């Protein structure tokens, strides 16, 4: 609502987002000539003038403390003040998205990339703690991730100001945000130190590992009760790609007693990094991803649509740079991304993963043969039970059971299989190969297999930034610079920004790696 107005010397341009304590705007600093982010807290939302003064004071006091922090992993604070009925804080504008958006992206980015964000946050938190500043509100939306993957923590100290005004805020019904990431000592209102941030970072890391919050509940009180009393489920039980060694690290980082946790945030993330890469993971990764087409370049230069700008526009495909950041991780892409709430169909489940149906298994005596051997005696034949089952994949795909070529069929198809467990592999161009454990139990049983469309990622940067992106005629939600996910195949992308000529290009996605593209927009005439 403040667009076009002036706050301090800053001109408000557009809203970036809002949360429990205020609204964040993109704004312009006319003196320095740079774009900044301004967080504005409206004081007239919060009770009596005395309460408003109190909130403004605690807000500015905390900014004063947090303002001394200078670290590449921490959003710099430029200015703060009070104007009319608003307190505001002016800070570095971070292009990209929040870690929250990354965690809920579909498909999810590879797990190593997610853990790398947590690792960067851990270093920034240790730095802040060494300077006597506790964040108190570490959560995915307070970790901003730039297009190149560099992460920055925002909102240092603001939670303390909010906490000082908790009564005021809750009186007027303002949402205080989520308690999901609060430590037990925070829930109890005890004095805090850096270990509360270690806890919250562990909750973030747990969410990255499993796709679920460790203490999820239906309402605040339930969540808080779980934080105080419950041990979360081991992450490896929710995501088979996580090693049991990582379970132990997570359990320590989420110890109710701060003294039992890791001595620092980076000690925690170092332990998690090591444990995550522990041996058991290799068994899981081997069969996972086989990007269908090896050539690494998804971008082809063929921008015939609005040709007028051809000369002034440049585009660069920085494959090497992007691969250095994410390429290695892309190999494990499918491993880390499936939320455990739906582990069976979408997941390239390793042999150890849960089968799709969990009926009691027949005795081990049944051999892995589709039909009873003719030479077997009548007694043996009776023991070998077979069932004719229907394999139905969405969309249709080539299916092989137990890697036996004679079982190959194209979905939907019927196969006669020995009762018990089998491994099914389904493949189709443009989709991630699926490997799943199945349990054959009865004749006519339908076995659904859901393939997930393979996507490639394209990081688009424009100069100036903030262009809208449309892919094949549909406008996407995010502005440049950002990373978009595209299905395999051919797409037309159009970049548009007020005052600049639209720029269109064609892209053919052939692999699931991350590629980059930079465009200099030409002014419109
Ligand atoms: N310095 C910043 N640069 C760019 N975007 C920001 C910045 N600070 C906040 N944002 C955006 O504004 C949104 C709202 O922030 P905030 O009011 O702190 O709520 P929350 O942290 O609960 O999401 C964030 O989710 C983020 O997308
Ligand atoms: Mg925030």
PDB file of C-alpha atoms in Angstrom, residues 107-353:
ATOM      1  CA  UNK A 107      10.744 -30.609  -8.118  1.00  0.00           C
ATOM      2  CA  UNK A 108      12.813 -29.926  -5.050  1.00  0.00           C
ATOM      3  CA  UNK A 109      16.393 -28.900  -5.641  1.00  0.00           C
ATOM      4  CA  UNK A 110      18.967 -31.614  -4.965  1.00  0.00           C
ATOM      5  CA  UNK A 111      19.625 -32.359  -1.319  1.00  0.00           C
ATOM      6  CA  UNK A 112      23.323 -31.380  -1.417  1.00  0.00           C
ATOM      7  CA  UNK A 113      22.313 -27.927  -2.662  1.00  0.00           C
ATOM      8  CA  UNK A 114      19.811 -27.602   0.208  1.00  0.00           C
ATOM      9  CA  UNK A 115      22.391 -28.690   2.757  1.00  0.00           C
ATOM     10  CA  UNK A 116      24.854 -26.220   1.291  1.00  0.00           C
ATOM     11  CA  UNK A 117      22.440 -23.391   2.134  1.00  0.00           C
ATOM     12  CA  UNK A 118      22.241 -24.670   5.729  1.00  0.00           C
ATOM     13  CA  UNK A 119      26.025 -24.862   5.852  1.00  0.00           C
ATOM     14  CA  UNK A 120      26.363 -21.255   4.712  1.00  0.00           C
ATOM     15  CA  UNK A 121      23.773 -20.185   7.289  1.00  0.00           C
ATOM     16  CA  UNK A 122      25.718 -22.023   9.994  1.00  0.00           C
ATOM     17  CA  UNK A 123      28.872 -20.026   9.251  1.00  0.00           C
ATOM     18  CA  UNK A 124      26.954 -16.736   9.349  1.00  0.00           C
ATOM     19  CA  UNK A 125      25.306 -17.687  12.651  1.00  0.00           C
ATOM     20  CA  UNK A 126      28.626 -18.570  14.252  1.00  0.00           C
ATOM     21  CA  UNK A 127      29.948 -15.183  13.185  1.00  0.00           C
ATOM     22  CA  UNK A 128      26.930 -13.414  14.728  1.00  0.00           C
ATOM     23  CA  UNK A 129      27.213 -15.413  17.945  1.00  0.00           C
ATOM     24  CA  UNK A 130      30.885 -14.480  18.203  1.00  0.00           C
ATOM     25  CA  UNK A 131      29.696 -10.868  18.068  1.00  0.00           C
ATOM     26  CA  UNK A 132      27.105 -11.400  20.761  1.00  0.00           C
ATOM     27  CA  UNK A 133      24.077 -11.363  18.473  1.00  0.00           C
ATOM     28  CA  UNK A 134      21.495 -14.146  18.498  1.00  0.00           C
ATOM     29  CA  UNK A 135      19.082 -14.366  15.619  1.00  0.00           C
ATOM     30  CA  UNK A 136      16.133 -15.978  17.476  1.00  0.00           C
ATOM     31  CA  UNK A 137      14.012 -16.498  14.384  1.00  0.00           C
ATOM     32  CA  UNK A 138      15.936 -18.812  12.075  1.00  0.00           C
ATOM     33  CA  UNK A 139      13.433 -20.247   9.629  1.00  0.00           C
ATOM     34  CA  UNK A 140      13.505 -20.887   5.872  1.00  0.00           C
ATOM     35  CA  UNK A 141      11.882 -17.548   4.993  1.00  0.00           C
ATOM     36  CA  UNK A 142      14.677 -15.711   6.796  1.00  0.00           C
ATOM     37  CA  UNK A 143      17.335 -17.352   4.655  1.00  0.00           C
ATOM     38  CA  UNK A 144      17.546 -15.716   1.242  1.00  0.00           C
ATOM     39  CA  UNK A 145      19.244 -17.597  -1.564  1.00  0.00           C
ATOM     40  CA  UNK A 146      20.728 -15.757  -4.502  1.00  0.00           C
ATOM     41  CA  UNK A 147      20.659 -17.143  -8.024  1.00  0.00           C
ATOM     42  CA  UNK A 148      24.266 -18.316  -7.799  1.00  0.00           C
ATOM     43  CA  UNK A 149      23.443 -20.237  -4.614  1.00  0.00           C
ATOM     44  CA  UNK A 150      24.935 -17.812  -2.079  1.00  0.00           C
ATOM     45  CA  UNK A 151      22.756 -17.563   1.024  1.00  0.00           C
ATOM     46  CA  UNK A 152      22.160 -14.598   3.331  1.00  0.00           C
ATOM     47  CA  UNK A 153      20.341 -14.503   6.632  1.00  0.00           C
ATOM     48  CA  UNK A 154      17.875 -11.679   7.157  1.00  0.00           C
ATOM     49  CA  UNK A 155      16.009 -10.294  10.204  1.00  0.00           C
ATOM     50  CA  UNK A 156      18.744 -10.526  12.820  1.00  0.00           C
ATOM     51  CA  UNK A 157      17.454  -9.316  16.139  1.00  0.00           C
ATOM     52  CA  UNK A 158      14.019  -8.440  14.860  1.00  0.00           C
ATOM     53  CA  UNK A 159      12.486 -11.378  16.657  1.00  0.00           C
ATOM     54  CA  UNK A 160      13.715  -9.977  19.938  1.00  0.00           C
ATOM     55  CA  UNK A 161      11.928  -6.735  19.289  1.00  0.00           C
ATOM     56  CA  UNK A 162       8.854  -8.727  18.378  1.00  0.00           C
ATOM     57  CA  UNK A 163       9.175 -10.823  21.484  1.00  0.00           C
ATOM     58  CA  UNK A 164       9.429  -7.747  23.665  1.00  0.00           C
ATOM     59  CA  UNK A 165       6.136  -6.770  22.147  1.00  0.00           C
ATOM     60  CA  UNK A 166       4.546 -10.185  22.093  1.00  0.00           C
ATOM     61  CA  UNK A 167       1.745  -9.112  24.332  1.00  0.00           C
ATOM     62  CA  UNK A 168       0.985  -6.137  22.214  1.00  0.00           C
ATOM     63  CA  UNK A 169       1.006  -8.087  18.997  1.00  0.00           C
ATOM     64  CA  UNK A 170      -1.062 -10.954  20.265  1.00  0.00           C
ATOM     65  CA  UNK A 171      -3.553  -8.554  21.810  1.00  0.00           C
ATOM     66  CA  UNK A 172      -4.332  -7.107  18.445  1.00  0.00           C
ATOM     67  CA  UNK A 173      -4.432 -10.501  16.823  1.00  0.00           C
ATOM     68  CA  UNK A 174      -1.344 -10.041  14.697  1.00  0.00           C
ATOM     69  CA  UNK A 175       0.075 -13.396  13.748  1.00  0.00           C
ATOM     70  CA  UNK A 176       3.411 -13.979  15.308  1.00  0.00           C
ATOM     71  CA  UNK A 177       4.511 -16.342  12.629  1.00  0.00           C
ATOM     72  CA  UNK A 178       5.165 -19.995  13.096  1.00  0.00           C
ATOM     73  CA  UNK A 179       6.460 -21.647  16.263  1.00  0.00           C
ATOM     74  CA  UNK A 180       7.793 -24.587  14.227  1.00  0.00           C
ATOM     75  CA  UNK A 181      11.402 -23.481  14.497  1.00  0.00           C
ATOM     76  CA  UNK A 182      11.362 -22.319  18.129  1.00  0.00           C
ATOM     77  CA  UNK A 183      13.677 -24.047  20.581  1.00  0.00           C
ATOM     78  CA  UNK A 184      12.324 -25.569  23.816  1.00  0.00           C
ATOM     79  CA  UNK A 185      14.025 -22.839  25.839  1.00  0.00           C
ATOM     80  CA  UNK A 186      12.374 -20.233  23.636  1.00  0.00           C
ATOM     81  CA  UNK A 187       8.967 -21.862  24.087  1.00  0.00           C
ATOM     82  CA  UNK A 188       9.516 -21.718  27.851  1.00  0.00           C
ATOM     83  CA  UNK A 189      10.616 -18.094  27.759  1.00  0.00           C
ATOM     84  CA  UNK A 190      14.022 -18.914  29.234  1.00  0.00           C
ATOM     85  CA  UNK A 191      17.174 -16.864  28.593  1.00  0.00           C
ATOM     86  CA  UNK A 192      18.651 -17.664  25.191  1.00  0.00           C
ATOM     87  CA  UNK A 193      22.090 -18.034  23.709  1.00  0.00           C
ATOM     88  CA  UNK A 194      23.454 -19.103  20.315  1.00  0.00           C
ATOM     89  CA  UNK A 195      22.308 -22.656  20.899  1.00  0.00           C
ATOM     90  CA  UNK A 196      18.728 -21.628  20.257  1.00  0.00           C
ATOM     91  CA  UNK A 197      19.794 -20.729  16.702  1.00  0.00           C
ATOM     92  CA  UNK A 198      21.545 -24.104  16.397  1.00  0.00           C
ATOM     93  CA  UNK A 199      18.241 -25.781  17.270  1.00  0.00           C
ATOM     94  CA  UNK A 200      16.283 -23.727  14.743  1.00  0.00           C
ATOM     95  CA  UNK A 201      18.875 -24.382  12.045  1.00  0.00           C
ATOM     96  CA  UNK A 202      18.528 -28.093  12.843  1.00  0.00           C
ATOM     97  CA  UNK A 203      14.772 -27.845  12.303  1.00  0.00           C
ATOM     98  CA  UNK A 204      15.487 -26.208   8.945  1.00  0.00           C
ATOM     99  CA  UNK A 205      18.009 -28.945   8.047  1.00  0.00           C
ATOM    100  CA  UNK A 206      15.552 -31.653   9.117  1.00  0.00           C
ATOM    101  CA  UNK A 207      12.993 -30.144   6.769  1.00  0.00           C
ATOM    102  CA  UNK A 208      15.583 -30.122   3.988  1.00  0.00           C
ATOM    103  CA  UNK A 209      16.414 -33.798   4.605  1.00  0.00           C
ATOM    104  CA  UNK A 210      12.893 -35.111   4.895  1.00  0.00           C
ATOM    105  CA  UNK A 211      10.472 -32.555   3.458  1.00  0.00           C
ATOM    106  CA  UNK A 212       8.661 -32.548   6.809  1.00  0.00           C
ATOM    107  CA  UNK A 213       8.864 -30.432   9.937  1.00  0.00           C
ATOM    108  CA  UNK A 214      10.004 -32.448  12.922  1.00  0.00           C
ATOM    109  CA  UNK A 215       7.384 -31.043  15.307  1.00  0.00           C
ATOM    110  CA  UNK A 216       4.475 -30.380  12.991  1.00  0.00           C
ATOM    111  CA  UNK A 217       1.084 -30.010  14.636  1.00  0.00           C
ATOM    112  CA  UNK A 218      -2.357 -28.710  13.934  1.00  0.00           C
ATOM    113  CA  UNK A 219      -2.139 -25.623  16.109  1.00  0.00           C
ATOM    114  CA  UNK A 220       0.425 -23.595  18.023  1.00  0.00           C
ATOM    115  CA  UNK A 221      -0.053 -25.370  21.341  1.00  0.00           C
ATOM    116  CA  UNK A 222       0.335 -28.793  19.792  1.00  0.00           C
ATOM    117  CA  UNK A 223       3.521 -27.737  17.993  1.00  0.00           C
ATOM    118  CA  UNK A 224       4.920 -26.248  21.185  1.00  0.00           C
ATOM    119  CA  UNK A 225       4.045 -29.377  23.154  1.00  0.00           C
ATOM    120  CA  UNK A 226       5.901 -31.507  20.623  1.00  0.00           C
ATOM    121  CA  UNK A 227       8.929 -29.213  20.710  1.00  0.00           C
ATOM    122  CA  UNK A 228       9.049 -29.613  24.487  1.00  0.00           C
ATOM    123  CA  UNK A 229       8.369 -33.336  24.718  1.00  0.00           C
ATOM    124  CA  UNK A 230       8.676 -35.337  21.525  1.00  0.00           C
ATOM    125  CA  UNK A 231      11.680 -36.872  19.845  1.00  0.00           C
ATOM    126  CA  UNK A 232      11.281 -36.403  16.093  1.00  0.00           C
ATOM    127  CA  UNK A 233      11.270 -39.402  13.796  1.00  0.00           C
ATOM    128  CA  UNK A 234      14.736 -40.284  12.517  1.00  0.00           C
ATOM    129  CA  UNK A 235      15.160 -38.618   9.100  1.00  0.00           C
ATOM    130  CA  UNK A 236      16.333 -41.887   7.527  1.00  0.00           C
ATOM    131  CA  UNK A 237      12.911 -43.377   8.290  1.00  0.00           C
ATOM    132  CA  UNK A 238      11.385 -40.671   6.118  1.00  0.00           C
ATOM    133  CA  UNK A 239      13.974 -40.479   3.356  1.00  0.00           C
ATOM    134  CA  UNK A 240      16.007 -43.579   2.518  1.00  0.00           C
ATOM    135  CA  UNK A 241      18.706 -41.393   0.998  1.00  0.00           C
ATOM    136  CA  UNK A 242      19.608 -40.203   4.507  1.00  0.00           C
ATOM    137  CA  UNK A 243      22.140 -42.353   6.315  1.00  0.00           C
ATOM    138  CA  UNK A 244      21.590 -43.593   9.883  1.00  0.00           C
ATOM    139  CA  UNK A 245      24.728 -41.640  10.831  1.00  0.00           C
ATOM    140  CA  UNK A 246      22.819 -38.468   9.945  1.00  0.00           C
ATOM    141  CA  UNK A 247      20.033 -39.560  12.337  1.00  0.00           C
ATOM    142  CA  UNK A 248      22.461 -39.402  15.231  1.00  0.00           C
ATOM    143  CA  UNK A 249      23.627 -35.920  14.227  1.00  0.00           C
ATOM    144  CA  UNK A 250      20.048 -34.696  13.957  1.00  0.00           C
ATOM    145  CA  UNK A 251      19.145 -36.196  17.326  1.00  0.00           C
ATOM    146  CA  UNK A 252      22.031 -34.361  18.978  1.00  0.00           C
ATOM    147  CA  UNK A 253      21.235 -31.066  17.280  1.00  0.00           C
ATOM    148  CA  UNK A 254      17.625 -31.363  18.457  1.00  0.00           C
ATOM    149  CA  UNK A 255      18.470 -32.235  22.060  1.00  0.00           C
ATOM    150  CA  UNK A 256      15.972 -30.564  24.396  1.00  0.00           C
ATOM    151  CA  UNK A 257      18.841 -29.564  26.675  1.00  0.00           C
ATOM    152  CA  UNK A 258      21.008 -26.927  24.947  1.00  0.00           C
ATOM    153  CA  UNK A 259      24.103 -28.310  26.690  1.00  0.00           C
ATOM    154  CA  UNK A 260      23.740 -31.560  24.742  1.00  0.00           C
ATOM    155  CA  UNK A 261      23.640 -29.903  21.348  1.00  0.00           C
ATOM    156  CA  UNK A 262      26.614 -29.048  19.169  1.00  0.00           C
ATOM    157  CA  UNK A 263      28.909 -26.328  20.484  1.00  0.00           C
ATOM    158  CA  UNK A 264      28.392 -24.230  17.346  1.00  0.00           C
ATOM    159  CA  UNK A 265      26.201 -24.101  14.278  1.00  0.00           C
ATOM    160  CA  UNK A 266      29.054 -24.933  11.940  1.00  0.00           C
ATOM    161  CA  UNK A 267      30.087 -27.901  14.105  1.00  0.00           C
ATOM    162  CA  UNK A 268      26.546 -29.167  13.622  1.00  0.00           C
ATOM    163  CA  UNK A 269      26.545 -28.685   9.856  1.00  0.00           C
ATOM    164  CA  UNK A 270      30.053 -30.139   9.498  1.00  0.00           C
ATOM    165  CA  UNK A 271      28.879 -33.267  11.336  1.00  0.00           C
ATOM    166  CA  UNK A 272      25.743 -33.460   9.231  1.00  0.00           C
ATOM    167  CA  UNK A 273      27.707 -32.987   6.007  1.00  0.00           C
ATOM    168  CA  UNK A 274      29.996 -35.843   6.925  1.00  0.00           C
ATOM    169  CA  UNK A 275      27.258 -38.133   8.144  1.00  0.00           C
ATOM    170  CA  UNK A 276      25.067 -37.454   5.167  1.00  0.00           C
ATOM    171  CA  UNK A 277      27.889 -38.505   2.864  1.00  0.00           C
ATOM    172  CA  UNK A 278      28.443 -41.652   4.921  1.00  0.00           C
ATOM    173  CA  UNK A 279      28.840 -44.971   3.089  1.00  0.00           C
ATOM    174  CA  UNK A 280      25.274 -46.246   3.174  1.00  0.00           C
ATOM    175  CA  UNK A 281      24.319 -43.472   0.815  1.00  0.00           C
ATOM    176  CA  UNK A 282      26.277 -44.928  -2.030  1.00  0.00           C
ATOM    177  CA  UNK A 283      24.120 -48.010  -2.214  1.00  0.00           C
ATOM    178  CA  UNK A 284      21.178 -45.758  -2.629  1.00  0.00           C
ATOM    179  CA  UNK A 285      22.522 -43.437  -5.257  1.00  0.00           C
ATOM    180  CA  UNK A 286      23.898 -45.921  -7.720  1.00  0.00           C
ATOM    181  CA  UNK A 287      20.744 -46.768  -9.558  1.00  0.00           C
ATOM    182  CA  UNK A 288      19.112 -43.388  -9.263  1.00  0.00           C
ATOM    183  CA  UNK A 289      19.557 -40.968 -12.016  1.00  0.00           C
ATOM    184  CA  UNK A 290      20.321 -41.507 -15.592  1.00  0.00           C
ATOM    185  CA  UNK A 291      19.796 -38.229 -17.365  1.00  0.00           C
ATOM    186  CA  UNK A 292      18.581 -39.394 -20.701  1.00  0.00           C
ATOM    187  CA  UNK A 293      20.685 -37.272 -22.969  1.00  0.00           C
ATOM    188  CA  UNK A 294      24.207 -36.415 -22.054  1.00  0.00           C
ATOM    189  CA  UNK A 295      24.775 -33.197 -24.055  1.00  0.00           C
ATOM    190  CA  UNK A 296      24.892 -30.520 -21.400  1.00  0.00           C
ATOM    191  CA  UNK A 297      23.593 -27.530 -23.332  1.00  0.00           C
ATOM    192  CA  UNK A 298      19.868 -26.949 -23.088  1.00  0.00           C
ATOM    193  CA  UNK A 299      19.938 -23.526 -24.630  1.00  0.00           C
ATOM    194  CA  UNK A 300      19.953 -23.021 -28.336  1.00  0.00           C
ATOM    195  CA  UNK A 301      20.216 -19.676 -29.934  1.00  0.00           C
ATOM    196  CA  UNK A 302      17.157 -19.327 -32.077  1.00  0.00           C
ATOM    197  CA  UNK A 303      15.296 -16.203 -31.079  1.00  0.00           C
ATOM    198  CA  UNK A 304      13.362 -15.493 -34.228  1.00  0.00           C
ATOM    199  CA  UNK A 305      10.215 -14.017 -32.702  1.00  0.00           C
ATOM    200  CA  UNK A 306      11.044 -10.375 -31.919  1.00  0.00           C
ATOM    201  CA  UNK A 307      14.270  -9.986 -33.794  1.00  0.00           C
ATOM    202  CA  UNK A 308      14.735  -6.200 -33.496  1.00  0.00           C
ATOM    203  CA  UNK A 309      17.011  -6.461 -30.505  1.00  0.00           C
ATOM    204  CA  UNK A 310      19.322  -9.119 -31.823  1.00  0.00           C
ATOM    205  CA  UNK A 311      22.298  -6.858 -32.081  1.00  0.00           C
ATOM    206  CA  UNK A 312      22.118  -5.197 -28.739  1.00  0.00           C
ATOM    207  CA  UNK A 313      21.337  -8.367 -26.817  1.00  0.00           C
ATOM    208  CA  UNK A 314      23.764 -10.841 -25.609  1.00  0.00           C
ATOM    209  CA  UNK A 315      23.173 -14.137 -24.032  1.00  0.00           C
ATOM    210  CA  UNK A 316      25.694 -16.284 -22.384  1.00  0.00           C
ATOM    211  CA  UNK A 317      25.310 -19.816 -21.291  1.00  0.00           C
ATOM    212  CA  UNK A 318      27.497 -20.233 -18.261  1.00  0.00           C
ATOM    213  CA  UNK A 319      27.332 -23.949 -18.028  1.00  0.00           C
ATOM    214  CA  UNK A 320      30.624 -24.449 -16.279  1.00  0.00           C
ATOM    215  CA  UNK A 321      29.824 -22.000 -13.522  1.00  0.00           C
ATOM    216  CA  UNK A 322      26.421 -23.461 -12.877  1.00  0.00           C
ATOM    217  CA  UNK A 323      27.721 -26.973 -12.838  1.00  0.00           C
ATOM    218  CA  UNK A 324      30.408 -26.060 -10.376  1.00  0.00           C
ATOM    219  CA  UNK A 325      27.685 -25.091  -7.952  1.00  0.00           C
ATOM    220  CA  UNK A 326      25.026 -27.639  -8.618  1.00  0.00           C
ATOM    221  CA  UNK A 327      26.204 -30.040 -11.259  1.00  0.00           C
ATOM    222  CA  UNK A 328      27.605 -32.621  -8.888  1.00  0.00           C
ATOM    223  CA  UNK A 329      24.460 -32.439  -6.898  1.00  0.00           C
ATOM    224  CA  UNK A 330      22.321 -32.991  -9.947  1.00  0.00           C
ATOM    225  CA  UNK A 331      23.465 -36.587 -10.047  1.00  0.00           C
ATOM    226  CA  UNK A 332      21.633 -37.154  -6.825  1.00  0.00           C
ATOM    227  CA  UNK A 333      18.730 -34.999  -7.915  1.00  0.00           C
ATOM    228  CA  UNK A 334      15.975 -37.509  -7.525  1.00  0.00           C
ATOM    229  CA  UNK A 335      17.310 -38.897  -4.364  1.00  0.00           C
ATOM    230  CA  UNK A 336      16.767 -35.869  -2.231  1.00  0.00           C
ATOM    231  CA  UNK A 337      13.684 -34.359  -3.611  1.00  0.00           C
ATOM    232  CA  UNK A 338      10.735 -36.573  -2.955  1.00  0.00           C
ATOM    233  CA  UNK A 339       8.820 -35.593   0.128  1.00  0.00           C
ATOM    234  CA  UNK A 340       8.492 -38.554   2.410  1.00  0.00           C
ATOM    235  CA  UNK A 341       4.767 -38.066   2.653  1.00  0.00           C
ATOM    236  CA  UNK A 342       4.513 -39.757  -0.714  1.00  0.00           C
ATOM    237  CA  UNK A 343       7.518 -42.005  -0.809  1.00  0.00           C
ATOM    238  CA  UNK A 344       6.223 -44.833  -2.880  1.00  0.00           C
ATOM    239  CA  UNK A 345       5.189 -43.820  -6.347  1.00  0.00           C
ATOM    240  CA  UNK A 346       7.354 -40.813  -7.111  1.00  0.00           C
ATOM    241  CA  UNK A 347      10.491 -42.064  -5.545  1.00  0.00           C
ATOM    242  CA  UNK A 348      13.179 -43.979  -7.324  1.00  0.00           C
ATOM    243  CA  UNK A 349      13.087 -46.228  -4.379  1.00  0.00           C
ATOM    244  CA  UNK A 350      16.137 -48.255  -3.665  1.00  0.00           C
ATOM    245  CA  UNK A 351      15.655 -51.871  -2.711  1.00  0.00           C
ATOM    246  CA  UNK A 352      15.519 -50.906   0.929  1.00  0.00           C
ATOM    247  CA  UNK A 353      12.622 -48.519   0.439  1.00  0.00           C
TER     248      UNK A 353
END
